[in-house]
Amino acid sequence: MSKVKITITESNCRCGYLKKGDTFIALRGNTVDGHDYIEEAIKNGATKIIAEKGKYSVETLIVPNTNEYLINYLKDNYSQYFKDINFIGITGTNGKTTTAFITSQILNNLGSKTAYIGTIGFYIDGEKIRDLPNTTPEILTIYNLIFEAIDNGCKNIVMEVSSHSLDLKRIEGINFNIGAFTNLTEDHLDYHKTMHNYLISKIKILNHLKSDGIMITNVDDNYSKYFTNEKAKTIGIEKDADYKVNKYVTNDLNTNISFIVNSKEYEVNVNLLNRFNVYNYMSALAIINNMGYKIEDIIKSSKDLTAPSGRNEVIKVNEAKAIIDYAHTPDAVLKVISANREITKGKVITIIGCGGDRDPFKRPIMGKTATSLSDYVIFTNDNPRCENEEKIMNDIINGVSKDNYEIIFDRREAIKRGIDMLIDGDTLLILGKGHEDYQIIGREKIHLSDQEEVYKYLENKNTKVLKLK
């Protein structure tokens, strides 16, 4: 099979990856202009340049918009190779990663080789191949990942589909057999500006459904009504929908879900905790059922599911526990704290911050939510980037009306403080970073993993620990 040979440049210049004979497209990014690297690209072996301006010593094509050129080139020349792949696209503010990841797990367990593309990386048949720079990467990266999945015998590709990717046409030429919508809550308003614009971007997933495509929607979310059109067959989960959750019981180890489909009741035990993961599991089950698999077989293949790294990841600390979670939106924070509040006998202590150079409007909401629902809160840094950490913290504190908190800017010290506060029956929630193993301060990416910090500190304290699924 032919593979894409074009090497692109963006904010992280990729001239170093050029091979002799490659074509170099000078893309314009938010902070970096690929035109500034054309001479370097030629020096490194590029024999053709596609740009918006200039004259160069190798073959050159001048086009009005290099980004549009690349999108159309890939779609016109390579999307034809995708016709035999089952594409599943999952969009929404929260729950994309877990829904997509467990969908891929179940399909692999059913014997249908599947790739996953999303926030926690690129996986083939359950094995992590590499990390990815974005939830939905740039279009050239996506096309190369698809080719790699096909070359490795994958029949299905499950993708997280971000609002940015839909807005910036990163998935042009990719059409989904099944799409899914999890929920829509405030996030990314630094980019979209309004919730209406955010919604409009998300709805674009409907344009990527195949002619016989199916859209799975969480009807408990008020925005679900927008994720339907004359093209899409729509199937709902929750309440009185097509896949109705009858009841669920969750504890420290697993969740038992009773649900009804076509008037028949089913029961499943999954290694996923809390109410929000009931939604995620039911979305995955509905997706796979509508691919033609029997519910009974899906249930059998759900026995050993594991949540993605950093998604409600539980570390037992004596008779207490620490939980690492990626929750970084007001709704996700509310759901994670509320769900763990329900099953915590003692106190809920929360460590949380807000990212710099991102949506500032959610900061006071998250501050209020954390202090209202937790017994105690430690506010700390979470990728301050190029924004002043005190400015970020002031934004958070502006939403707080209680005095059950303290501020520790150093995230490592905040984690140590939280662990020291634990007594039997307590839960420590460490929110915002999840699977990420870095902290961005200024433009520097510094290694920092919440999981590692927890284990390291507990080891120094000679504390008995146990990682749960």
mmCIF file of N, CA and C in Angstrom, residues 206-207 209-215 225-234:
data_model
loop_
_atom_site.group_PDB
_atom_site.id
_atom_site.type_symbol
_atom_site.label_atom_id
_atom_site.label_comp_id
_atom_site.label_asym_id
_atom_site.label_seq_id
_atom_site.Cartn_x
_atom_site.Cartn_y
_atom_site.Cartn_z
ATOM 1 N N LEU A 206 -21.442 14.932 12.445
ATOM 2 C CA LEU A 206 -22.527 14.350 11.643
ATOM 3 C C LEU A 206 -22.182 14.360 10.159
ATOM 4 N N ASN A 207 -21.388 15.334 9.734
ATOM 5 C CA ASN A 207 -20.984 15.410 8.324
ATOM 6 C C ASN A 207 -20.004 14.312 7.953
ATOM 7 N N LEU A 209 -20.384 11.083 9.027
ATOM 8 C CA LEU A 209 -21.006 9.765 9.082
ATOM 9 C C LEU A 209 -21.178 9.209 7.670
ATOM 10 N N LYS A 210 -20.978 7.914 7.527
ATOM 11 C CA LYS A 210 -21.255 7.264 6.243
ATOM 12 C C LYS A 210 -22.747 7.306 5.954
ATOM 13 N N SER A 211 -23.125 7.007 4.732
ATOM 14 C CA SER A 211 -24.533 7.120 4.330
ATOM 15 C C SER A 211 -25.444 6.235 5.175
ATOM 16 N N ASP A 212 -24.913 5.113 5.653
ATOM 17 C CA ASP A 212 -25.693 4.231 6.532
ATOM 18 C C ASP A 212 -25.187 4.325 7.974
ATOM 19 N N GLY A 213 -24.562 5.448 8.314
ATOM 20 C CA GLY A 213 -23.957 5.605 9.632
ATOM 21 C C GLY A 213 -24.971 5.720 10.760
ATOM 22 N N ILE A 214 -24.505 5.425 11.962
ATOM 23 C CA ILE A 214 -25.335 5.454 13.173
ATOM 24 C C ILE A 214 -24.711 6.415 14.175
ATOM 25 N N MET A 215 -25.541 7.199 14.857
ATOM 26 C CA MET A 215 -25.059 8.120 15.893
ATOM 27 C C MET A 215 -25.607 7.678 17.240
ATOM 28 N N LYS A 225 -29.980 16.518 21.574
ATOM 29 C CA LYS A 225 -30.972 16.724 20.508
ATOM 30 C C LYS A 225 -30.367 17.333 19.247
ATOM 31 N N TYR A 226 -29.190 17.949 19.385
ATOM 32 C CA TYR A 226 -28.551 18.563 18.220
ATOM 33 C C TYR A 226 -27.735 17.561 17.408
ATOM 34 N N PHE A 227 -27.510 16.385 17.973
ATOM 35 C CA PHE A 227 -26.664 15.405 17.300
ATOM 36 C C PHE A 227 -27.499 14.397 16.517
ATOM 37 N N THR A 228 -28.366 14.913 15.724
ATOM 38 C CA THR A 228 -29.198 14.092 14.851
ATOM 39 C C THR A 228 -29.539 14.893 13.611
ATOM 40 N N ASN A 229 -29.637 14.230 12.493
ATOM 41 C CA ASN A 229 -30.134 14.861 11.276
ATOM 42 C C ASN A 229 -30.758 13.790 10.389
ATOM 43 N N GLU A 230 -31.196 14.194 9.205
ATOM 44 C CA GLU A 230 -31.902 13.252 8.333
ATOM 45 C C GLU A 230 -30.978 12.138 7.841
ATOM 46 N N LYS A 231 -29.680 12.376 7.900
ATOM 47 C CA LYS A 231 -28.714 11.382 7.421
ATOM 48 C C LYS A 231 -28.457 10.297 8.454
ATOM 49 N N ALA A 232 -28.496 10.660 9.721
ATOM 50 C CA ALA A 232 -28.047 9.756 10.772
ATOM 51 C C ALA A 232 -29.195 8.993 11.417
ATOM 52 N N LYS A 233 -28.994 7.701 11.589
ATOM 53 C CA LYS A 233 -29.873 6.921 12.452
ATOM 54 C C LYS A 233 -29.376 7.137 13.874
ATOM 55 N N THR A 234 -30.245 7.642 14.739
ATOM 56 C CA THR A 234 -29.822 8.004 16.087
ATOM 57 C C THR A 234 -30.315 6.988 17.106
#
